[in-house]
Amino acid sequence: MSVENKHGIQDPLWVQWTLITITIGFVAIFLALPVAIIFAEALKDGLKTYAIALKDPAAWSAIHLTLLVTAISVPVNTVFGLAASWAIAKFEFKGKSLLLTLIDIPFAVSPVISGFIYVLLFGLQGWFGQTLSDWGFKVIFAVPGIVLVTIFVTFPFVARELIPLMQEQGNDEEQAAISLGAKGWQTFFYVTLPNIRWGLLYGVILCNARAMGEFGAVSVVSGSIRGKTATLPLHVEVLYNGFNVPAAFAMASLLALVGLLTLALKTYLEWKVKQQRRELALVNE
Amino acid sequence: MGIEVQHIYKSFNNYNALQDVSLKVNDGELIALLGPSGSGKTTLLRIIAGLEVPDLCEESKILFHGKDVAKQRVAERQVGFVFQHYALFKHMSVFENIAFGLKVRPRATRPSKAEIQHRVNELLRLIQLDGFGNRLPSQLSGGQRQRVALARALAIAPKVLLLDEPFGALDAKVRQGLRAWLRRLHEELHMTTILVTHDQEEALEVADKIVVMNQAKIEQVGAPEEVFHRPANEFVMDFLGHVNVFHGRVENGRARLTDIGSKLTWNREAFGNAVYVRPHELEIDRVAGDDGIRGTVRRINLAGTCAKVVVASSSGNEVVAEISFERFHELGLQRGETVFVSAKRARVFTPDYEI
């Protein structure tokens, strides 16, 4: 009886195995293999390659710039993401769905195109370029431009993660806090933030990974000036084009390592968020 | 502290939630706002709390102890608000939940740690949850959670207690117990309390005074026995318990019930075209009297405090009568038998437009 039931709702065994084999094969060839090759190539001559690659002052400058850009864009988008998800989840206003769609623009538009938009706006021939240049500001082919496009590209990560979470939680607890005499900031730090902390951290980590790894948009606005406006991904490209393959792989492996760590953290946080939702469901029962 | 609201209007988009509502609550009273969902009762409670702002209107007033608080925010009004779904802080323990209102006070008025500890323990005892201070809300039952929510609201020593369907999400059995407990608590604290509920039984059992609401308006205000026995209109009559409606005309003090071609005594001059009779006001007989409706016994339900007998008239209309077990056994009623139903008491409501 139970066997028949199982057959009734499940696909035949050969379909299951074919799908599983295709998926695993695809992931192995297109996703896992390249990552493995990066580390294999980088470590071919042992850690020596790293030592040589890191002797180059341009490498340090790239690392430095990447950290700087990340350190600016991630907090900016965290604050924005919190504000946007708060507004969308807790208030009713006109144009809410339009705002939701607008937040997704960076996901929909190719990063290269976003880079060009900023060149069009702030480049010397652009709308504001001449004025800014007269005031002594240089945006394109300089650090401000890189920061701007990175913020643009990583814009949706925190907000996208928090909006559904906050909508699910509603604002009962905030109302309770206010009725008990809590000020706005107390309500935020004691009630709202603890309820969204895992989701927020998850969004920040995704945002961080993308901010460090962004290539397309940054390459358009940075000009890849070695030691000046080259971020880590751009530095890898410069090394590779200069036939310095071992160093390129060493630097790429650093980026890949950051990516893998992010994945591990992400998996852990996903589990945490799920656990928290389960608790929420229990409380709301 | 007495509360008074005057001429309150509130609309959401094009939907009228409250229309010219005025209400007075005396100091120390426990009143119930009773009505079906969408009648505006929760909106009125939230406006009193300051969680909702009424529509702008010159005559609108919200008075606490005679003082207009319309411009004050929730915190300034010093109300204890209990939400339907508890709204406990999920990540805080029971102790921290109750202590919250004291901990967020400005330093000047904040009690010391020891005082907070003392106060919370006192409240834990009051809600009969001593020793539960370290639990998380998720580790409590629904009834326990709602008691914690109540203790949390009481911790700030509010002047008014506002309860928004506090037992709505609980099982019937737990609800019963909490109702009695709330009544005892009120007798102990004598705090002005407003309770929102859609459960007429709850309102009748707990409140000193009942405010029946329907479609953004107050239908009747009165003591439980008053609204139950002397309902102001059809809606109140119908909402507070089961009622049999006989359609017909009233002529010379006699109701002509057109649908069943029978008659029912009504010894008062009245208008209208419907007669309302509660099940316990109907009598069943085996022989036809002067009045009464002839019908067939269709169902008998003996599970309860009295015998419920459903009688169907020849036209198929069903009438529910509640008679005592003694009377039931005396009659020895069986399904399918022919009986005569008459009313000891009946009501006719005069529609507003005829006044």
XYZ file of C-alpha atoms in Angstrom:
640
model
C 0.000 0.000 0.000
C 2.613 2.492 1.054
C 4.883 1.505 -1.822
C 2.082 2.087 -4.301
C 1.363 5.448 -2.762
C 4.970 6.455 -3.100
C 4.987 5.432 -6.760
C 1.837 7.405 -7.264
C 3.377 10.740 -6.292
C 7.045 10.277 -7.173
C 8.750 10.252 -10.545
C 10.319 6.965 -11.679
C 13.778 6.218 -10.343
C 15.568 6.742 -13.663
C 14.150 10.271 -13.957
C 15.344 11.091 -10.454
C 18.844 9.779 -11.099
C 19.166 11.458 -14.494
C 18.220 14.834 -13.001
C 20.536 14.416 -10.036
C 23.440 13.377 -12.320
C 22.898 16.307 -14.678
C 22.781 18.777 -11.782
C 25.873 17.444 -10.056
C 27.777 17.233 -13.345
C 26.823 20.802 -14.234
C 27.832 22.178 -10.849
C 31.123 20.253 -10.930
C 32.171 21.365 -14.419
C 30.938 24.938 -14.474
C 31.193 25.987 -10.830
C 33.448 23.801 -8.707
C 36.164 23.068 -11.289
C 37.098 26.718 -12.004
C 37.380 27.472 -8.301
C 39.540 24.393 -7.798
C 41.759 25.413 -10.738
C 42.286 28.893 -9.262
C 43.655 27.371 -6.060
C 45.609 24.657 -7.903
C 47.285 27.211 -10.163
C 47.962 29.639 -7.333
C 49.499 26.971 -5.131
C 51.418 25.201 -7.953
C 54.739 26.522 -6.701
C 53.661 26.630 -3.110
C 53.273 29.810 -1.126
C 56.254 31.337 -2.960
C 53.940 32.712 -5.651
C 52.004 34.602 -2.999
C 55.189 36.056 -1.568
C 56.240 37.317 -4.984
C 52.774 38.587 -5.875
C 52.458 40.416 -2.575
C 55.870 42.080 -2.967
C 54.338 44.176 -5.733
C 53.229 47.507 -4.179
C 50.416 47.610 -6.761
C 48.934 44.476 -5.167
C 48.819 46.143 -1.767
C 47.363 49.268 -3.269
C 44.633 47.141 -4.911
C 43.870 45.376 -1.645
C 43.839 48.689 0.142
C 41.502 50.278 -2.399
C 39.155 47.284 -2.394
C 38.890 47.409 1.399
C 38.334 51.164 1.313
C 35.564 50.930 -1.293
C 33.917 48.103 0.652
C 34.225 49.973 3.929
C 32.309 52.892 2.447
C 29.709 51.194 0.290
C 28.625 48.444 2.680
C 27.713 50.771 5.601
C 25.991 53.183 3.216
C 23.857 50.420 1.762
C 23.205 48.939 5.206
C 21.754 52.239 6.398
C 19.825 52.645 3.181
C 18.577 49.056 3.292
C 17.343 49.478 6.866
C 15.584 52.740 6.033
C 13.982 51.374 2.875
C 12.771 48.131 4.415
C 11.461 49.975 7.464
C 9.523 52.361 5.226
C 8.179 49.618 2.985
C 7.331 47.088 5.691
C 5.880 49.365 8.347
C 4.209 52.254 6.506
C 1.500 52.532 3.891
C 2.125 55.111 1.215
C 1.530 55.745 -2.456
C 4.147 54.473 -4.878
C 5.283 51.685 -2.578
C 5.327 49.032 -5.280
C 7.131 51.426 -7.628
C 9.815 51.919 -4.971
C 10.156 48.148 -4.623
C 10.700 47.850 -8.362
C 13.223 50.699 -8.418
C 15.301 49.035 -5.703
C 15.718 46.067 -8.039
C 17.176 48.113 -10.909
C 20.791 47.161 -10.135
C 19.825 43.488 -10.346
C 18.165 43.992 -13.715
C 20.726 46.262 -15.375
C 24.116 44.983 -16.476
C 26.911 46.380 -14.263
C 28.793 47.634 -17.328
C 25.800 49.748 -18.258
C 25.557 51.159 -14.730
C 29.220 52.075 -15.054
C 28.530 53.913 -18.302
C 25.636 55.799 -16.710
C 28.031 57.228 -14.148
C 30.564 58.130 -16.842
C 27.741 59.884 -18.661
C 26.816 61.798 -15.499
C 30.192 62.634 -14.019
C 32.671 62.184 -16.912
C 34.341 65.319 -18.292
C 31.896 65.287 -21.211
C 29.033 64.327 -18.875
C 26.201 66.353 -17.356
C 27.915 67.374 -14.133
C 31.522 66.513 -15.043
C 32.657 69.983 -16.122
C 31.129 71.700 -13.098
C 32.604 69.196 -10.673
C 35.956 69.421 -12.380
C 35.867 73.237 -12.075
C 35.337 72.793 -8.339
C 38.301 70.455 -8.257
C 36.381 67.191 -7.878
C 37.377 64.241 -9.945
C 34.826 61.433 -9.973
C 35.528 59.334 -13.048
C 38.932 57.579 -13.192
C 39.192 58.217 -9.467
C 38.164 56.659 -6.160
C 34.808 58.535 -5.783
C 33.585 57.028 -9.061
C 34.522 53.517 -7.942
C 32.701 54.009 -4.659
C 29.622 55.388 -6.425
C 29.256 52.506 -8.870
C 29.904 49.943 -6.125
C 27.133 51.489 -4.042
C 24.871 51.377 -7.093
C 25.590 47.732 -7.878
C 25.245 46.509 -4.267
C 22.235 48.703 -3.557
C 19.481 45.997 -3.286
C 21.212 43.337 -1.184
C 20.375 44.492 2.355
C 16.960 45.930 1.497
C 15.888 42.829 -0.447
C 16.812 40.620 2.477
C 15.094 42.734 5.137
C 11.815 43.708 3.441
C 10.158 40.251 3.559
C 11.484 39.625 7.070
C 10.132 42.908 8.417
C 6.828 42.507 6.605
C 6.401 39.110 8.187
C 7.064 40.492 11.660
C 4.603 43.358 11.372
C 4.779 46.252 13.827
C 2.945 44.921 16.862
C 6.101 44.771 18.958
C 7.095 48.311 18.003
C 3.646 49.572 18.968
C 3.888 47.737 22.259
C 7.306 49.306 22.919
C 6.016 52.796 22.133
C 2.953 52.322 24.339
C 5.329 51.342 27.160
C 7.085 54.666 26.791
C 10.092 53.726 24.643
C 11.574 56.449 22.460
C 12.079 55.885 18.736
C 15.755 54.951 19.063
C 15.056 52.650 22.013
C 12.369 50.879 20.021
C 14.804 50.453 17.131
C 17.770 49.172 19.138
C 15.911 47.073 21.736
C 13.033 45.684 19.680
C 13.405 46.002 15.903
C 17.128 45.354 15.497
C 17.271 42.152 17.604
C 14.373 40.780 15.583
C 16.099 41.302 12.253
C 19.734 40.842 13.267
C 20.397 37.575 11.423
C 18.648 38.702 8.264
C 20.526 41.983 8.396
C 23.895 40.256 8.825
C 23.072 37.952 5.939
C 22.284 40.910 3.677
C 25.439 42.734 4.762
C 27.594 39.710 3.957
C 26.130 39.305 0.484
C 26.560 43.034 -0.052
C 30.156 42.821 1.146
C 31.009 39.905 -1.167
C 29.626 41.731 -4.155
C 31.307 45.013 -3.228
C 34.717 43.320 -3.093
C 34.239 41.318 -6.259
C 32.542 43.836 -8.555
C 34.371 44.079 -11.863
C 32.171 45.316 -14.715
C 30.922 48.630 -13.406
C 34.209 49.438 -11.651
C 36.308 48.719 -14.724
C 34.306 51.259 -16.746
C 34.769 54.152 -14.290
C 38.172 53.396 -12.789
C 40.491 53.471 -15.780
C 42.567 50.769 -14.042
C 45.426 53.083 -13.122
C 47.932 50.718 -11.556
C 48.606 51.512 -7.931
C 45.924 54.178 -7.972
C 42.463 53.183 -9.162
C 42.796 49.424 -9.619
C 40.737 47.341 -7.217
C 41.600 43.704 -6.564
C 39.530 42.277 -9.465
C 41.001 44.891 -11.812
C 44.508 44.139 -10.537
C 43.969 40.461 -11.401
C 43.011 41.450 -14.937
C 46.042 43.705 -15.290
C 48.357 40.916 -14.105
C 46.744 38.391 -16.411
C 46.965 40.681 -19.435
C 50.611 41.274 -18.575
C 51.246 37.502 -18.785
C 52.013 37.326 -15.075
C 49.772 34.272 -14.792
C 50.986 32.857 -11.429
C 50.538 36.215 -9.671
C 47.150 36.666 -11.298
C 46.064 33.313 -9.952
C 47.448 34.071 -6.507
C 45.485 37.305 -6.272
C 42.383 35.661 -7.749
C 42.623 32.936 -5.151
C 42.521 35.593 -2.424
C 39.255 36.887 -3.863
C 37.942 33.356 -4.246
C 38.801 32.656 -0.628
C 36.772 35.665 0.473
C 33.945 34.325 -1.666
C 34.109 30.856 -0.112
C 34.181 32.273 3.405
C 31.147 34.336 2.488
C 29.371 31.209 1.300
C 30.129 29.393 4.533
C 28.893 32.340 6.602
C 25.854 32.701 4.380
C 24.900 29.060 4.881
C 25.244 29.419 8.630
C 23.159 32.584 8.693
C 20.500 31.090 6.428
C 20.129 28.336 8.968
C 19.906 30.899 11.755
C 17.282 32.961 9.931
C 15.230 29.833 9.245
C 15.430 28.900 12.910
C 14.284 32.370 13.894
C 11.336 32.190 11.481
C 10.349 28.873 12.993
C 10.371 30.486 16.442
C 8.303 33.341 15.063
C 5.773 30.891 13.658
C 5.589 29.216 17.060
C 4.986 32.482 18.853
C 2.309 33.558 16.388
C 0.439 30.294 16.630
C -9.433 57.964 35.893
C -12.529 58.719 33.846
C -12.355 58.791 30.069
C -14.584 60.638 27.690
C -14.552 60.803 23.912
C -16.790 63.139 21.969
C -17.730 63.202 18.297
C -14.971 60.958 17.017
C -14.774 60.276 13.293
C -12.323 57.984 11.575
C -12.143 56.764 8.006
C -9.576 54.614 6.214
C -9.492 55.501 2.520
C -13.216 55.432 1.732
C -14.205 53.163 4.581
C -15.876 54.677 7.629
C -14.562 53.019 10.786
C -16.131 55.465 13.249
C -18.884 57.972 12.698
C -19.634 60.580 15.341
C -18.927 58.320 18.291
C -19.224 59.680 21.826
C -18.669 57.657 24.958
C -18.109 58.196 28.670
C -16.289 55.747 30.915
C -16.433 56.338 34.649
C -13.451 56.042 36.951
C -12.727 52.457 37.947
C -15.224 50.965 35.536
C -14.619 47.913 33.370
C -16.430 48.412 30.109
C -16.602 46.158 27.072
C -16.741 47.404 23.501
C -18.764 44.659 21.867
C -19.503 44.251 18.189
C -18.879 42.204 15.070
C -15.588 42.574 13.206
C -15.483 45.823 11.274
C -17.786 47.611 13.706
C -15.058 50.076 14.713
C -14.493 48.859 18.272
C -10.732 48.260 17.902
C -10.301 51.577 16.091
C -12.016 53.374 18.969
C -9.742 51.647 21.482
C -6.622 52.541 19.489
C -7.761 56.155 19.238
C -8.194 56.303 23.012
C -4.702 54.809 23.408
C -3.172 57.242 20.941
C -2.077 54.527 18.523
C -4.455 55.945 15.933
C -5.342 59.555 15.177
C -9.022 60.456 14.637
C -10.074 62.438 11.580
C -9.763 66.170 11.989
C -12.996 67.603 13.382
C -13.512 70.655 15.564
C -15.945 68.966 17.922
C -13.730 65.905 18.437
C -12.404 65.539 21.946
C -10.552 62.872 23.897
C -10.651 63.631 27.604
C -8.724 61.807 30.321
C -9.944 62.956 33.721
C -11.428 66.015 32.048
C -8.163 66.969 30.335
C -7.903 66.963 26.553
C -5.202 64.484 25.522
C -5.898 64.509 21.773
C -2.491 66.086 21.102
C -0.608 63.767 23.460
C 1.267 60.767 22.161
C 0.823 57.196 23.381
C 3.615 57.361 25.940
C 2.341 60.600 27.467
C -1.162 59.225 27.917
C 0.112 56.535 30.306
C -2.100 53.753 29.078
C -1.476 50.044 29.446
C -2.255 48.438 26.105
C -2.635 44.684 25.608
C -2.627 43.419 22.045
C -4.652 40.565 20.617
C -1.574 38.636 19.521
C 0.340 39.444 22.725
C 3.102 41.382 20.889
C 5.624 40.142 23.431
C 9.272 40.864 22.651
C 10.290 37.462 21.300
C 13.999 37.717 22.055
C 13.523 38.896 25.657
C 12.765 36.726 28.653
C 9.506 37.074 30.565
C 11.355 39.152 33.170
C 12.861 41.501 30.567
C 9.496 41.849 28.855
C 7.795 42.994 32.036
C 10.708 45.235 33.019
C 10.886 46.910 29.591
C 8.587 49.835 30.365
C 10.630 50.677 33.478
C 14.036 50.231 31.837
C 13.347 52.608 28.955
C 12.475 55.501 31.269
C 14.783 58.500 31.299
C 17.495 58.193 33.933
C 15.849 60.724 36.233
C 12.644 58.735 36.680
C 14.030 55.250 36.146
C 13.728 53.000 39.209
C 16.880 51.320 40.513
C 17.751 47.771 39.515
C 16.557 46.422 42.842
C 13.277 48.308 42.569
C 12.690 46.978 39.061
C 13.457 43.468 40.272
C 11.016 43.881 43.126
C 8.264 45.282 40.933
C 8.626 42.563 38.278
C 8.545 39.804 40.893
C 5.428 41.340 42.352
C 3.783 41.335 38.936
C 4.901 37.756 38.248
C 3.116 36.752 41.418
C 0.032 38.724 40.376
C -0.169 36.838 37.062
C 0.608 33.573 38.848
C 3.825 32.969 36.943
C 6.432 33.118 39.744
C 9.540 31.287 38.637
C 8.817 31.813 34.941
C 10.960 34.961 34.714
C 13.752 33.318 32.738
C 11.571 31.677 30.113
C 11.259 33.013 26.589
C 7.769 33.825 25.264
C 8.067 30.892 22.839
C 8.266 28.555 25.839
C 4.899 29.665 27.246
C 1.327 28.675 26.412
C -1.037 31.190 24.844
C -2.799 31.966 28.109
C 0.511 32.456 29.927
C 1.757 34.771 27.177
C -1.318 36.944 27.425
C -0.862 37.183 31.183
C 2.745 38.285 30.652
C 1.507 40.902 28.181
C -0.889 42.140 30.851
C 1.845 42.288 33.498
C 4.074 44.189 31.069
C 1.299 46.745 30.544
C 0.685 47.025 34.303
C 4.386 47.518 35.070
C 4.320 51.157 34.025
C 1.483 51.785 36.514
C -0.908 52.997 33.817
C -3.967 55.077 34.580
C -6.084 53.112 32.140
C -5.931 49.542 30.919
C -6.890 48.955 27.298
C -7.353 45.389 26.114
C -7.758 44.600 22.415
C -9.493 41.218 22.117
C -7.077 39.856 24.708
C -8.473 36.328 24.714
C -9.404 36.155 21.046
C -6.589 33.802 20.084
C -7.082 31.297 22.929
C -9.105 28.086 23.298
C -12.543 28.247 24.878
C -11.415 26.578 28.090
C -8.419 28.885 28.679
C -10.570 31.855 27.780
C -13.094 30.942 30.483
C -10.402 30.824 33.150
C -8.750 34.066 32.084
C -12.087 35.879 32.012
C -12.792 35.065 35.638
C -9.202 35.934 36.524
C -9.445 39.311 34.764
C -12.636 40.103 36.666
C -10.986 39.268 40.003
C -7.932 41.313 39.038
C -10.162 44.268 38.229
C -11.864 44.028 41.592
C -8.417 44.100 43.179
C -6.931 46.983 41.180
C -10.025 49.071 40.354
C -8.336 50.452 37.305
C -10.452 51.992 34.540
C -10.447 49.268 31.906
C -11.738 49.077 28.355
C -12.002 45.630 26.817
C -12.653 45.050 23.131
C -14.371 41.799 22.251
C -16.627 40.217 19.671
C -17.666 37.513 22.136
C -20.988 38.500 23.736
C -20.620 35.908 26.463
C -17.265 37.384 27.474
C -18.695 40.902 27.557
C -21.770 39.890 29.549
C -19.693 38.002 32.075
C -16.800 40.401 32.672
C -17.955 43.973 32.136
C -19.733 46.478 34.371
C -21.052 48.192 31.290
C -21.381 47.108 27.678
C -21.084 49.310 24.632
C -22.601 47.541 21.636
C -21.136 48.776 18.360
C -22.151 48.168 14.776
C -21.088 49.752 11.489
C -19.017 52.583 12.940
C -21.651 53.571 15.494
C -22.662 52.843 19.057
C -25.999 51.026 19.169
C -26.522 50.867 22.916
C -24.693 51.490 26.178
C -25.823 49.790 29.342
C -25.268 47.263 32.099
C -25.108 43.627 30.918
C -28.619 42.818 32.117
C -29.899 46.002 30.529
C -28.562 45.323 27.040
C -29.570 41.677 27.315
C -33.105 42.125 28.557
C -33.909 45.530 27.159
C -32.063 45.725 23.852
C -32.479 49.058 22.131
C -32.931 47.614 18.661
C -32.951 44.513 16.468
C -29.196 44.523 16.078
C -28.478 44.442 19.810
C -31.165 41.836 20.330
C -29.753 39.656 17.588
C -26.095 40.119 18.567
C -26.566 39.255 22.248
C -27.658 35.670 21.939
C -29.961 33.590 19.809
C -33.258 35.076 18.781
C -36.336 33.874 16.870
C -37.712 36.334 14.364
C -41.368 36.114 13.346
C -42.323 38.151 10.345
C -45.758 39.640 10.148
C -47.743 42.663 11.084
C -48.867 44.022 14.419
C -52.535 45.002 14.500
C -54.526 46.041 17.538
C -51.939 44.579 19.859
C -51.865 41.256 18.081
C -49.105 40.124 15.838
C -50.294 38.637 12.588
C -47.530 36.418 11.440
C -48.155 36.238 7.748
C -45.650 33.595 6.863
C -47.179 30.849 8.955
C -50.764 32.017 9.014
C -50.806 32.012 12.762
C -50.933 34.550 15.511
C -48.886 35.509 18.529
C -50.055 37.701 21.356
C -48.477 41.089 21.692
C -50.309 43.203 24.157
C -48.897 46.604 23.336
C -49.459 49.100 20.608
C -46.497 48.838 18.282
C -45.305 49.258 14.728
C -42.924 47.261 12.681
C -43.190 44.048 10.844
C -41.096 41.650 12.855
C -41.484 40.157 16.306
C -38.391 39.047 18.271
C -38.520 36.281 20.853
C -35.594 34.707 22.706
C -35.577 30.871 22.881
C -36.155 30.848 26.654
C -39.206 33.067 26.231
C -41.023 30.442 24.172
C -43.317 27.825 25.663
C -44.289 24.473 24.234
C -47.666 22.806 24.742
C -49.396 19.714 23.454
C -52.789 21.407 23.237
C -53.601 24.556 21.330
C -54.264 27.610 23.468
C -55.627 30.968 22.399
C -52.426 31.739 20.579
C -49.550 29.799 19.343
C -47.939 28.349 16.318
C -48.576 24.772 15.280
C -45.455 22.858 14.342
C -43.529 19.618 14.359
C -40.624 18.784 16.654
C -37.625 18.470 14.370
C -34.613 18.251 16.705
C -34.035 17.864 20.423
C -30.730 18.780 22.087
C -30.358 17.876 25.735
C -26.650 18.649 26.079
C -26.688 21.832 28.129
C -28.389 23.521 31.024
C -31.838 23.243 29.454
C -33.600 21.346 26.680
C -33.311 22.928 23.226
C -36.224 21.993 21.012
C -36.359 22.954 17.345
C -39.890 23.188 16.038
C -40.683 23.538 12.345
C -43.882 25.284 11.287
C -45.913 24.057 8.337
C -44.180 26.562 6.072
C -40.819 25.085 7.046
C -39.586 27.946 9.262
C -37.644 26.750 12.272
C -38.146 28.086 15.779
C -35.743 27.352 18.647
C -37.270 27.024 22.099
C -35.414 26.448 25.368
C -37.434 24.792 28.107
C -36.452 23.367 31.481
C -35.672 19.655 31.777
C -38.626 19.282 34.178
C -41.020 20.715 31.616
C -39.407 18.611 28.892
C -39.936 15.370 30.823
C -43.437 16.400 31.798
C -44.298 16.771 28.117
C -42.376 13.648 27.142
C -41.567 15.144 23.746
C -40.455 12.953 20.852
C -39.209 13.853 17.406
C -41.926 14.230 14.814
C -44.682 15.072 17.275
C -47.056 17.979 16.750
C -46.814 20.776 19.323
C -47.945 24.361 19.865
C -45.435 27.125 20.528
C -46.410 30.340 22.251
C -44.446 33.294 23.566
C -44.333 34.448 27.187
C -42.657 37.602 26.044
C -41.887 39.208 22.711
C -40.385 42.415 21.405
C -41.208 44.709 18.561
C -38.769 47.440 17.617
C -39.856 50.756 16.284
C -37.765 51.764 13.311
C -36.025 55.120 13.755
C -37.687 56.807 10.831
C -41.153 56.431 12.314
C -40.344 58.343 15.463
